[in-house]
Coordinates of C-alpha atoms and ligand atoms in Angstrom, one line a residue:
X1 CA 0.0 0.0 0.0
X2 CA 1.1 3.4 -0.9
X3 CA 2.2 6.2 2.2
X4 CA 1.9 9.4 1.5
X5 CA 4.6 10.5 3.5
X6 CA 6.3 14.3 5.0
X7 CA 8.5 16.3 2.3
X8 CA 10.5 18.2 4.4
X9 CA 13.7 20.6 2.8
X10 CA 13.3 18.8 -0.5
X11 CA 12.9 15.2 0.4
X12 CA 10.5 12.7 1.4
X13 CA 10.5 12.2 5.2
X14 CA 9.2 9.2 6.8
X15 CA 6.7 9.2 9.7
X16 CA 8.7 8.6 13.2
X17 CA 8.1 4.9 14.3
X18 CA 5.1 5.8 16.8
X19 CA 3.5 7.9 13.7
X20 CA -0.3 8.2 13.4
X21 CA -1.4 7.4 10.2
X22 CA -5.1 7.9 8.7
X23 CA -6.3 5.6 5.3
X24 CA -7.0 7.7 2.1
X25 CA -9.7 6.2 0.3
X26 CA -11.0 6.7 -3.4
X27 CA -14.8 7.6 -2.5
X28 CA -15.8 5.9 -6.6
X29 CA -14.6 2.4 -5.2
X30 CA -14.4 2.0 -2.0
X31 CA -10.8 1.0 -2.1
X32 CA -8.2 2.1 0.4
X33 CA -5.3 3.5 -1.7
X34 CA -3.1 4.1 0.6
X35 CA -2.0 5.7 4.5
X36 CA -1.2 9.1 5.2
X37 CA 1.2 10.1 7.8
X38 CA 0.1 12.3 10.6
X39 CA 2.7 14.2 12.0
X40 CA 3.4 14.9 15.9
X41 CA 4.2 18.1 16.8
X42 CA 8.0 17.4 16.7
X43 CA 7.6 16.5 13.1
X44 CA 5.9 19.5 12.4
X45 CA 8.8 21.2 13.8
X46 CA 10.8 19.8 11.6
X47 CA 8.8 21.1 8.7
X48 CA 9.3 24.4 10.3
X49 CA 12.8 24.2 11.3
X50 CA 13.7 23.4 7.3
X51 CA 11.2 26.9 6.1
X52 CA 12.9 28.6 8.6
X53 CA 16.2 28.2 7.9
X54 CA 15.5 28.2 4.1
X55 CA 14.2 31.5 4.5
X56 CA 17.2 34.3 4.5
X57 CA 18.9 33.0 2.0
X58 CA 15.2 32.6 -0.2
X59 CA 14.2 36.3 0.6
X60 CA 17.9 37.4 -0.5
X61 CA 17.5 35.5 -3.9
X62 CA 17.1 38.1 -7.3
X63 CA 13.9 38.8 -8.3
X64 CA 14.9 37.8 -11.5
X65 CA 15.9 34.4 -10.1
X66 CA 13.1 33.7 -7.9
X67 CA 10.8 34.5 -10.9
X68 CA 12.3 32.6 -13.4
X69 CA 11.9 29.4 -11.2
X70 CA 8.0 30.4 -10.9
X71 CA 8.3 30.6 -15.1
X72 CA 9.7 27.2 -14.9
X73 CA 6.9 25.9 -12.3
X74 CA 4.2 27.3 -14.5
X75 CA 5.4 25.2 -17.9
X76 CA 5.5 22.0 -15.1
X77 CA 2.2 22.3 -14.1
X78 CA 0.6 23.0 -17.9
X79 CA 2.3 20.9 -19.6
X80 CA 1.3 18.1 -16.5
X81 CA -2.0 18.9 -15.3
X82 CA -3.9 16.0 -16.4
X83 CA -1.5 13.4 -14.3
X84 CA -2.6 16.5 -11.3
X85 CA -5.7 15.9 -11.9
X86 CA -6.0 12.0 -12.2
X87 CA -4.6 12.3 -8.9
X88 CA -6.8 14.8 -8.0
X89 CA -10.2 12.4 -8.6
X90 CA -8.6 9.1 -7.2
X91 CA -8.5 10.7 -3.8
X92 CA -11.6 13.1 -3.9
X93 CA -14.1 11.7 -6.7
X94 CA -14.5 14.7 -8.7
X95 CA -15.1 14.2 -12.6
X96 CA -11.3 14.1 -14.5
X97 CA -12.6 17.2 -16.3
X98 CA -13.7 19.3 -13.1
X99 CA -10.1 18.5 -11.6
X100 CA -8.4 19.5 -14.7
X101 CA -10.7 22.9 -14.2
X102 CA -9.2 23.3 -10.5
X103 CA -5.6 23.2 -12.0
X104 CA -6.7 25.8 -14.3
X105 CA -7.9 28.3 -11.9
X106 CA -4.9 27.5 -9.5
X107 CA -2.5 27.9 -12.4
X108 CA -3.7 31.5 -12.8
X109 CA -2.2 32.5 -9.8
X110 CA 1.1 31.2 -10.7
X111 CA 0.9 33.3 -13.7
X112 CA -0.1 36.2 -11.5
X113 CA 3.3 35.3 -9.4
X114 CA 5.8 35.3 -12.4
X115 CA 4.6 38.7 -12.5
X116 CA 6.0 39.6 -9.0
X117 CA 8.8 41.8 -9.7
X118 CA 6.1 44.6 -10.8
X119 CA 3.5 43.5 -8.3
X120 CA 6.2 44.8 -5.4
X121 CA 7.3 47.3 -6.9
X122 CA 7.1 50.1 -4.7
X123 CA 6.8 54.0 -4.9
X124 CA 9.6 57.1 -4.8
X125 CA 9.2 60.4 -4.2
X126 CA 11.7 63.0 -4.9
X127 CA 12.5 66.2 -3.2
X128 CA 9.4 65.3 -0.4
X129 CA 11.0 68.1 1.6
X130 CA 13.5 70.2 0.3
X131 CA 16.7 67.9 -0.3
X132 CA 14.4 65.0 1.0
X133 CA 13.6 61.7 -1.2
X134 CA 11.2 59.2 0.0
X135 CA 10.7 55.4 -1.2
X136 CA 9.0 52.6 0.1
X137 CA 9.4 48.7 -0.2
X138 CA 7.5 45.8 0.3
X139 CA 9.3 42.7 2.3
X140 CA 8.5 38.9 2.6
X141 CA 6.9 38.2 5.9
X142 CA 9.1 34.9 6.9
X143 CA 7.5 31.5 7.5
X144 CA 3.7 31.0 5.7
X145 CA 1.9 28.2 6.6
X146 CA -1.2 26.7 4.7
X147 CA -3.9 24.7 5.9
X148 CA -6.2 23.9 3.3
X149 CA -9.5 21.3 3.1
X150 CA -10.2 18.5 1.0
X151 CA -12.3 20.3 -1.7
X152 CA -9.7 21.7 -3.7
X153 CA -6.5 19.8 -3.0
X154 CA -4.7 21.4 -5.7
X155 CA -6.3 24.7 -6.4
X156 CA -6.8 26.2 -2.7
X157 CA -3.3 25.8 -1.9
X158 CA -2.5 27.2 -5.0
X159 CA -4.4 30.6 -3.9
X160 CA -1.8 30.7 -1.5
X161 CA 1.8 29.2 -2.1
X162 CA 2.7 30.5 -5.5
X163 CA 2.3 34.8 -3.9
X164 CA 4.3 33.3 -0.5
X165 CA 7.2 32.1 -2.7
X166 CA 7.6 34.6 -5.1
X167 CA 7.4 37.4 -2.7
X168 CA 10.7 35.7 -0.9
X169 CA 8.6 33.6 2.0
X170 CA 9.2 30.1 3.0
X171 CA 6.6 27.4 3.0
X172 CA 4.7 24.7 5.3
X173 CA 1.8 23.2 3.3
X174 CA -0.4 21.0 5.5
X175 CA -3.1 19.4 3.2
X176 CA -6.6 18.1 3.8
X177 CA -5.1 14.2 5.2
X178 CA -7.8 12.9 3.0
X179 CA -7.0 13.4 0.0
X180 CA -2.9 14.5 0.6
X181 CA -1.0 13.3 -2.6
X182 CA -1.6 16.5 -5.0
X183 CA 0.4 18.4 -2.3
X184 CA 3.5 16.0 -2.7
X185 CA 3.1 15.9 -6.1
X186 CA 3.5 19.8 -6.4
X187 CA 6.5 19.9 -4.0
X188 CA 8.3 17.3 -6.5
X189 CA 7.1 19.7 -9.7
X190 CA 8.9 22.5 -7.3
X191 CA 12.2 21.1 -6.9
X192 CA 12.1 19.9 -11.2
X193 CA 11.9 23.7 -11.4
X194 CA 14.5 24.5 -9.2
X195 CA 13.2 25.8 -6.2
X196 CA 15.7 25.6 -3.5
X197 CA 15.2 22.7 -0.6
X198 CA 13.2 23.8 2.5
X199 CA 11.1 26.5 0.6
X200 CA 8.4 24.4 0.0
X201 CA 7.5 21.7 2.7
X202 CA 4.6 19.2 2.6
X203 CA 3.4 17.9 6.8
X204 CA 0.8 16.0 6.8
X205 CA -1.4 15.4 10.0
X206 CA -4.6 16.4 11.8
X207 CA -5.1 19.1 14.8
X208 CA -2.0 18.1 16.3
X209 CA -0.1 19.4 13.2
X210 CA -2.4 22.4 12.6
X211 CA -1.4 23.3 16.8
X212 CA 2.1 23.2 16.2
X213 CA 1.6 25.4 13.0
X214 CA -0.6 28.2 14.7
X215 CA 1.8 28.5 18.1
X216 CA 5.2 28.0 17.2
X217 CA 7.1 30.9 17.5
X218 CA 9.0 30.5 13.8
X219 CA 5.6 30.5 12.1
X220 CA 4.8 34.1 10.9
X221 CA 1.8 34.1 8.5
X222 CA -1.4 31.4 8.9
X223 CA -3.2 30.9 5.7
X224 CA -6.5 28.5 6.2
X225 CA -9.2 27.8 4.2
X226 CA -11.9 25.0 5.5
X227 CA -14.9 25.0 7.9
X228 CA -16.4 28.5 9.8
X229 CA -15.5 27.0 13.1
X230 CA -11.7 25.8 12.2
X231 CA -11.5 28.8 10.5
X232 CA -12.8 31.1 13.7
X233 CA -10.8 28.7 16.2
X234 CA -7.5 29.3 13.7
X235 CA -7.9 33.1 13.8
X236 CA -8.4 33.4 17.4
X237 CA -5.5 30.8 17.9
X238 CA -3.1 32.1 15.6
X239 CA -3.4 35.7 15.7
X240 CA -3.3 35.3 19.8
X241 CA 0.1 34.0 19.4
X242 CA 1.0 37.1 17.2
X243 CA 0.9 35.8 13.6
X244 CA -0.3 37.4 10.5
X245 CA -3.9 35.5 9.7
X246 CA -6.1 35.0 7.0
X247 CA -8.6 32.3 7.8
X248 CA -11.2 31.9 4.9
X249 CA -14.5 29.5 6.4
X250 CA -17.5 28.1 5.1
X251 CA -20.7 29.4 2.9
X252 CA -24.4 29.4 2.2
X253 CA -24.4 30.7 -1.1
X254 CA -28.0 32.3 -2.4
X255 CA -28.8 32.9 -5.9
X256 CA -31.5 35.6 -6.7
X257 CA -33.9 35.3 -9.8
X258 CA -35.7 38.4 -10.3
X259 CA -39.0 37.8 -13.3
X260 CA -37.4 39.1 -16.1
X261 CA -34.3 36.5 -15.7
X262 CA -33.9 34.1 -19.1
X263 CA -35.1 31.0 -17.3
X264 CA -34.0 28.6 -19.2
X265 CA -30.5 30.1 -19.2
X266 CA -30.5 30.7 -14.9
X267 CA -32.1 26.9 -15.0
X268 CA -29.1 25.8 -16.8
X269 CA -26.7 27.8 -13.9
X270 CA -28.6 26.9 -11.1
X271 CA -28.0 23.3 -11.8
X272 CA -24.3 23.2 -12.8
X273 CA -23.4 25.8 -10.0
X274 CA -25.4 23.5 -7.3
X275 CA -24.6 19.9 -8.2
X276 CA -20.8 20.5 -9.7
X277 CA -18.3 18.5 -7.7
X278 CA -21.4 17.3 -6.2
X279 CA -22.0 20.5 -4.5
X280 CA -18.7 19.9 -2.4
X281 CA -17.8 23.7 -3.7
X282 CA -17.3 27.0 -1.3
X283 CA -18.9 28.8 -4.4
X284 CA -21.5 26.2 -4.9
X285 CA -25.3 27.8 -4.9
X286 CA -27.3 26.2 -2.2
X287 CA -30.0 28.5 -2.0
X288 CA -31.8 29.3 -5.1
X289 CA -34.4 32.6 -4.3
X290 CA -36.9 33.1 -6.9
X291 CA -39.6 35.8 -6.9
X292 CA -42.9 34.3 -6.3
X293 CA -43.9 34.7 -9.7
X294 CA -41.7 32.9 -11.7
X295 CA -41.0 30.1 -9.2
X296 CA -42.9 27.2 -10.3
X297 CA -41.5 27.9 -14.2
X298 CA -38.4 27.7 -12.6
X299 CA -38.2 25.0 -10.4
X300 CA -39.8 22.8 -13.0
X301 CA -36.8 23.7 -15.3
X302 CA -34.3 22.8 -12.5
X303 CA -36.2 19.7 -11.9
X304 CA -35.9 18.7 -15.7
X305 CA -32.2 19.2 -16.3
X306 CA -31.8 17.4 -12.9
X307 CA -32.8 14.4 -14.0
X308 CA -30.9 13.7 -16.5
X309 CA -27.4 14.5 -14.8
X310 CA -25.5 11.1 -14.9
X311 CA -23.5 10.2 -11.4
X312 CA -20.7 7.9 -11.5
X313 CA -17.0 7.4 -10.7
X314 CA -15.2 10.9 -11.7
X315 CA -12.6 8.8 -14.3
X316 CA -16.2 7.5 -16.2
X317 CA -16.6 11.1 -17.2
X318 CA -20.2 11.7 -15.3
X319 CA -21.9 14.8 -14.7
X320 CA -21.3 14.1 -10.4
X321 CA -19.0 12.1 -8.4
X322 CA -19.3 10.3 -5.2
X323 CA -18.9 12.6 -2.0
X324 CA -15.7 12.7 -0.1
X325 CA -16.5 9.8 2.3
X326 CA -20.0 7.3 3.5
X327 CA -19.6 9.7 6.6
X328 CA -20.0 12.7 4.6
X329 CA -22.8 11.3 2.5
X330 CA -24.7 9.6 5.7
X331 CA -24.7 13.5 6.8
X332 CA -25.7 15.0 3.9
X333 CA -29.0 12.2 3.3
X334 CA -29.7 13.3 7.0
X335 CA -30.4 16.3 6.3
X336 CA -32.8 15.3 3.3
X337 CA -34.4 13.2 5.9
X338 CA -34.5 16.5 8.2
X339 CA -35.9 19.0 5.5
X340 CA -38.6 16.4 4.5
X341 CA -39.6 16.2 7.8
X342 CA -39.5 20.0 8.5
X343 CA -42.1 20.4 5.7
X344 CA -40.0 21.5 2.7
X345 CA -41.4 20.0 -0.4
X346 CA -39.1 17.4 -1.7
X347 CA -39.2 17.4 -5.3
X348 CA -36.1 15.4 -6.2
X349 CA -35.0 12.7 -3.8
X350 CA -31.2 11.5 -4.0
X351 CA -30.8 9.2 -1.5
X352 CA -31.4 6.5 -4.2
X353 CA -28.9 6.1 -6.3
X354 CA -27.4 3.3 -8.5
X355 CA -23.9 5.3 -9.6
X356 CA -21.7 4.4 -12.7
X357 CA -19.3 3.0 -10.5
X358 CA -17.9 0.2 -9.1
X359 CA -19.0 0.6 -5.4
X360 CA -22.4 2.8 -4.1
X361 CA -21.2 3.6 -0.9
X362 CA -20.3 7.6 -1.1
X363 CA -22.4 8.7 -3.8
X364 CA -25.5 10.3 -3.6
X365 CA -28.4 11.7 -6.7
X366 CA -28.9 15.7 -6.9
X367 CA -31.2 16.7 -4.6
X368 CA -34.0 19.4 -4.7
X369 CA -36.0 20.8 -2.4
X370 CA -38.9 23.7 -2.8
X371 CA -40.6 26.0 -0.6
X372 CA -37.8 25.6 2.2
X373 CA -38.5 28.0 4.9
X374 CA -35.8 30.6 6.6
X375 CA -35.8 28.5 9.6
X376 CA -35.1 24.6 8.1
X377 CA -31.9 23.1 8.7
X378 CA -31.5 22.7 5.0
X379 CA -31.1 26.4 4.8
X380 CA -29.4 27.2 8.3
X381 CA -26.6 25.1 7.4
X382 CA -23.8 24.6 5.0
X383 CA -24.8 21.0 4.1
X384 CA -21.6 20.3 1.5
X385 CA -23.4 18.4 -1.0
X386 CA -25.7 17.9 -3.5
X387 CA -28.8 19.7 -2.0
X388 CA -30.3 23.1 -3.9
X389 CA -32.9 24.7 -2.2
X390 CA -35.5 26.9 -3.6
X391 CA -36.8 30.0 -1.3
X392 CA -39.8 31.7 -2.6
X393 CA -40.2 35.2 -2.1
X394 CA -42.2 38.1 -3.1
X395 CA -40.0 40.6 -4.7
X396 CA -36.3 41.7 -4.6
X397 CA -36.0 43.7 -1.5
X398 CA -37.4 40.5 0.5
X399 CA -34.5 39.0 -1.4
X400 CA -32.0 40.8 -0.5
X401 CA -32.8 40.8 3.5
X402 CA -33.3 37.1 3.0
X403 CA -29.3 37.2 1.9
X404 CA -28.0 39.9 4.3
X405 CA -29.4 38.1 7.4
X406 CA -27.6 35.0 6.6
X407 CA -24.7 34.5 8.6
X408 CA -22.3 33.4 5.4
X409 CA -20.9 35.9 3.3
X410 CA -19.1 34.4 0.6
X411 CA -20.3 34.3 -2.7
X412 CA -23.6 35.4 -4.2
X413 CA -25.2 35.7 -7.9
X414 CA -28.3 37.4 -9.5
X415 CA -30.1 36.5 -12.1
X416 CA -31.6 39.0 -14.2
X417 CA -32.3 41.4 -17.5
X418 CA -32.4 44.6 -15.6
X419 CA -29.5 46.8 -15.5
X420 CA -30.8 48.7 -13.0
X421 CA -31.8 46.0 -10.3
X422 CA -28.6 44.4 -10.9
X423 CA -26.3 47.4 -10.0
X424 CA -28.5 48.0 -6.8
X425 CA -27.8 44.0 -5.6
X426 CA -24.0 45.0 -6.4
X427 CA -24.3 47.7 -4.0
X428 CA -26.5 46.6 -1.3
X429 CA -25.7 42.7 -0.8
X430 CA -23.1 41.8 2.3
X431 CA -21.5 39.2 0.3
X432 CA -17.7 39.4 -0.7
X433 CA -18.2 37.9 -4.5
X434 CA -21.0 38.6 -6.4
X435 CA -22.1 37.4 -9.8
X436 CA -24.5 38.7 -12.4
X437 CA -25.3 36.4 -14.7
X438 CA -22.7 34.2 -13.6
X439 CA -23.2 31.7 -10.8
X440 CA -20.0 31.1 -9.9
X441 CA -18.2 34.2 -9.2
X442 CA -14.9 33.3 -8.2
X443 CA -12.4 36.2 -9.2
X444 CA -9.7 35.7 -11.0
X445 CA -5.9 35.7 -10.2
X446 CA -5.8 39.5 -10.5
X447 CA -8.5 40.3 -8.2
X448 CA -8.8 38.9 -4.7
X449 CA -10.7 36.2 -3.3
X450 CA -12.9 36.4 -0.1
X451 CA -15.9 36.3 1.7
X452 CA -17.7 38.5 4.5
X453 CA -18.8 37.9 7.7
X454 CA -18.4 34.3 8.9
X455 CA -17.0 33.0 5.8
X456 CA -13.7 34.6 6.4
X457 CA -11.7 35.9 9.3
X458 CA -9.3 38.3 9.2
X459 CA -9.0 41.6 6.7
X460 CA -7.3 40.1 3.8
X461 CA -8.4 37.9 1.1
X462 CA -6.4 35.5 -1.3
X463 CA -4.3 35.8 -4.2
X464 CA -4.7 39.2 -6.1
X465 CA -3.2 42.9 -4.7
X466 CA -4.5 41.4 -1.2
X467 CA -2.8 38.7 -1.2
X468 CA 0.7 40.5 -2.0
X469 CA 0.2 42.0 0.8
X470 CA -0.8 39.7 2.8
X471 CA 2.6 38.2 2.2
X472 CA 4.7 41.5 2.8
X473 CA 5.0 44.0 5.0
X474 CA 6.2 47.4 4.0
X475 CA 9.2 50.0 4.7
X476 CA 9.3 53.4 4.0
X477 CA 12.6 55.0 3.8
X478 CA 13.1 58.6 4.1
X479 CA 16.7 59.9 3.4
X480 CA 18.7 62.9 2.5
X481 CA 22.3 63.5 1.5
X482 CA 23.7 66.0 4.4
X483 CA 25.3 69.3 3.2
X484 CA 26.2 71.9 5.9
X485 CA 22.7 73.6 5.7
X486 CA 21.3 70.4 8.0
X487 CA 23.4 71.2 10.8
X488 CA 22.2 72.6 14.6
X489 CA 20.3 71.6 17.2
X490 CA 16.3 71.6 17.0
X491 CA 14.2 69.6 19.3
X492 CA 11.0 70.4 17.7
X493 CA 9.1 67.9 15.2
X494 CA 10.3 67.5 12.2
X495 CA 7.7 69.3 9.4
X496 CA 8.7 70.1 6.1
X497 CA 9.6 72.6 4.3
Ligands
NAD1 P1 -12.3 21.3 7.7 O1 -12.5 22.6 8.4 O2 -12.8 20.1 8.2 O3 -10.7 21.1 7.4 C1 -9.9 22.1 6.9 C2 -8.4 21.8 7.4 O4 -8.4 22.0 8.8 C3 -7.9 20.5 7.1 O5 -6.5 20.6 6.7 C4 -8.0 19.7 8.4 O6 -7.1 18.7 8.6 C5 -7.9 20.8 9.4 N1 -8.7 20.6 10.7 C6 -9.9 19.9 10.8 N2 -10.3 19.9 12.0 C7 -9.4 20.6 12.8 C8 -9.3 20.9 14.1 N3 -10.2 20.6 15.0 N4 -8.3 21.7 14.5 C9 -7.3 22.1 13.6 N5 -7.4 21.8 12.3 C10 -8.4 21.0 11.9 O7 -12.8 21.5 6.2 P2 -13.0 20.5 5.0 O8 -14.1 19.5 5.4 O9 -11.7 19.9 4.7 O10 -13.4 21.4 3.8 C11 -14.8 21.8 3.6 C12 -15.0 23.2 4.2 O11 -14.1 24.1 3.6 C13 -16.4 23.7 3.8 O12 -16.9 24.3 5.0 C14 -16.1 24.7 2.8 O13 -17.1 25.8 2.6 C15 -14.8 25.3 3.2 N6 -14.1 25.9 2.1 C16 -14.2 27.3 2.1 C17 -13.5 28.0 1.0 C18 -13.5 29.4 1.0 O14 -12.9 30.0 0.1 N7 -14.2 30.2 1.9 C19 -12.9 27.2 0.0 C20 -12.9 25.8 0.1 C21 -13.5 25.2 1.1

């Protein structure tokens, strides 16, 4: 059987003799491919130790250097995605072609990196004061650690590590331990390109791990993406021991479908944006809120194209894979069993399902559910899975509260003709990404990722400007070359003149 094992300062580490270790399963078969490590807390340290002491020399390195080894990184990945993403759906189920589409978003960012010698580029100002010049810089932060979930095991660490390195930090990547391997993958493509050993480490492991990474002392930045509660208990952890944090949580995302929508179009978005990856997405729509009086058009249009998605293993080239594990998939049926019992009108049941796949355990059919009321557990919660609920309401401003009182804030979309109704969503929803017209919204490279209110914790979002910054700290240098006319004492402020 295959361990996925530590890759500490360029190498594969094994797991000390008394290691943890957790199975990694492929959710299509059933089959246990292999045994991730779970590191202690001295292993961690380990991982640490290598970042830490990779770190002056990696922050000293040219610009030009460190960006012609993200050049290199980016023609790795392109020209190897498809082996990423094979790997990709034997550990989390998701169709080949929906992996390949992670790899795709994630590699954007690595293009956005190659362009870091102009993204820190800073500003100079000549003669500020009279014989004064002012400039400022922008410096790596130190030691960034990731902690990322099992949804994206490619693509959210990817938000993250390719800003860190080029911007001159060192790296401690601690994947989701159920599906790990994409993260050892990468951290081999790293050192084909020529990264240097102990920029970019790979621990594996549970809470233990993730403890070690929010306390110790050489850590500086925390990067997490994953559930609202981790993500609250990481901010509160890791900033209290003085780090840098960005901790990006869970979502509820609502769709909005005002009467003069195209309804077979929004039909169409609804359904790819709320059973893709089985619904297993942060940007996934949940919540579908239609105005009363297009809401039985509508919901018969979901219902139609529902039907005929085709769920199987992810390498069969289905519409849906399985979900991550029988656990998560006994969850998300309880939760069908709880909206049907809470009165919602179930008008497409998943919990029978006869997949294109070679075991049935961890799959489960699309799910839809109308007339679901504000107080249901199918709407209170972030379920994870294939589950779209419709919300009827009267109009858009009954809408709109509907979205703003919801605790989640991370991605939103309306559907609609009207220019006018559209720009007034923009500016009133308390949502970090909105889409019109498009149901997914996630930004690209150049912009920054991010949610409000309980889907993310801290000030800074990902990738983008943000996350530059996120990943530097600035300088401002104020200087002058002293002639005799700077002479004498003064022990007032210094203004300018
Ligand atoms: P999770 O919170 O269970 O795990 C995320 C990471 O935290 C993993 O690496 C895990 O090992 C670690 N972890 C788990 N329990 C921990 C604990 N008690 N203490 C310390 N660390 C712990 O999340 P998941 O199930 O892997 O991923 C799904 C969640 O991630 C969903 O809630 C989804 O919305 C969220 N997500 C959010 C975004 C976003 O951009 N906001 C993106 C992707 C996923």
């Amino acid at each position: 059987m295959n361990t996925i094992q530590h890759w500490i300062n360029g190498t594969t580490v094994a797991a000390g003799q008394d290691s943890r270790f957790a199975d990694v399963v492929n959710p299509a078969t059933g089959v246990t491919s292999g045994k991730v490590a779970l590191a202690s807390a001295d292993q961690t340290r380990e991982g640490i130790r290598a970042a830490a002491e990779a770190f002056p020399a990696w922050r000293d390195t040219s610009l030009t250097k460190r960006t012609s080894i993200m050049f290199a990184f980016r023609e790795l990945l392109n020209a190897r995605k498809q082996e990423l993403a094979e790997i990709i759906t034997a550990e989390h189920g998701k169709v080949v072609s929906d992996a390949l589409g992670e790899v795709s978003r994630g590699l954007e960012v690595v293009e956005l990196a190659c362009n870091m010698p102009y993204l820190l580029k800073g500003g100079h100002t000549e003669n500020a004061s009279t014989g004064v010049d002012v400039h400022s810089v922008r410096q790596p932060v130190g030691v960034a650690a990731i902690i990322s979930p099992f949804n994206f095991p490619a693509m959210v660490p990817l938000w993250f590590f390719p800003v860190a390195i080029a911007s001159g930090n060192t790296v401690v990547l601690k994947p989701s331990e159920k599906d790990p391997s994409a993260a050892n993958w990468l951290a081999e493509l790293w050192k084909e390109a020529g990264l240097p050993d102990g920029v970019f480490n790979v621990v594996h492991g549970d809470k233990e791990a993730v403890d070690t990474l929010l306390t110790d002392e050489q850590v500086d930045s925390v990067s997490f993406v994953g559930s609202t509660p981790i993500a609250k208990y990481i901010y509160e952890t890791a900033s209290a021991h003085g780090k840098r944090v960005q901790a990006l949580g869970g979502a509820k995302n609502h769709m909005l479908v005002l009467p003069d929508a195209d309804l077979d179009i929004t039909a169409d978005s609804a359904v790819n944006a709320g059973y893709g990856a089985a619904g297993e997405r942060c940007m996934a729509i949940s919540v579908v809120v239609a105005v009363e009086s297009i809401a039985d058009e509508l919901v018969a249009k979901i219902a139609e194209r529902t039907r005929g998605l085709k769920v199987g293993d992810g390498t069969r080239e289905p519409d849906m894979g399985p979900l991550i594990t029988v656990a998560h998939r006994d969850k998300v049926a309880g939760y069908i069993d709880a909206g049907v019992e809470a009165g919602a009108e179930l008008v497409l049941d998943g919990r029978t399902t006869s997949p294109d796949a070679d075991s049935d355990a961890a799959f489960l059919n699309p799910t839809l559910f109308d007339r679901v009321t504000p107080d249901m557990s199918i709407y209170t919660d972030e379920i994870f899975g294939p589950v779209l609920s419709v919300v009827r309401v009267p109009s858009y401003e009954e809408g709109l509260e509907l979205i703003n009182a919801n605790p989640y804030g991370n991605g939103t979309a309306i559907f609609t003709n009207d220019g006018g109704a559209a720009r007034k969503f923009e500016n009133e929803v308390q949502v970090g990404m909105i889409g019109v017209n498009v149901p997914i919204p996630v930004p690209m490279a150049y912009y920054s990722f991010g949610g409000w209110k309980n889907s993310l914790f801290g000030d800074t979002h990902a990738y983008g400007a943000e996350g530059v910054h996120f990943f530097t700290r600035g300088k401002v240098v104020t200087k002058r070359w002293l002639d005799p006319s700077h002479g004498g004492i003064n022990l007032g402020f210094p203004t300018n003149s």
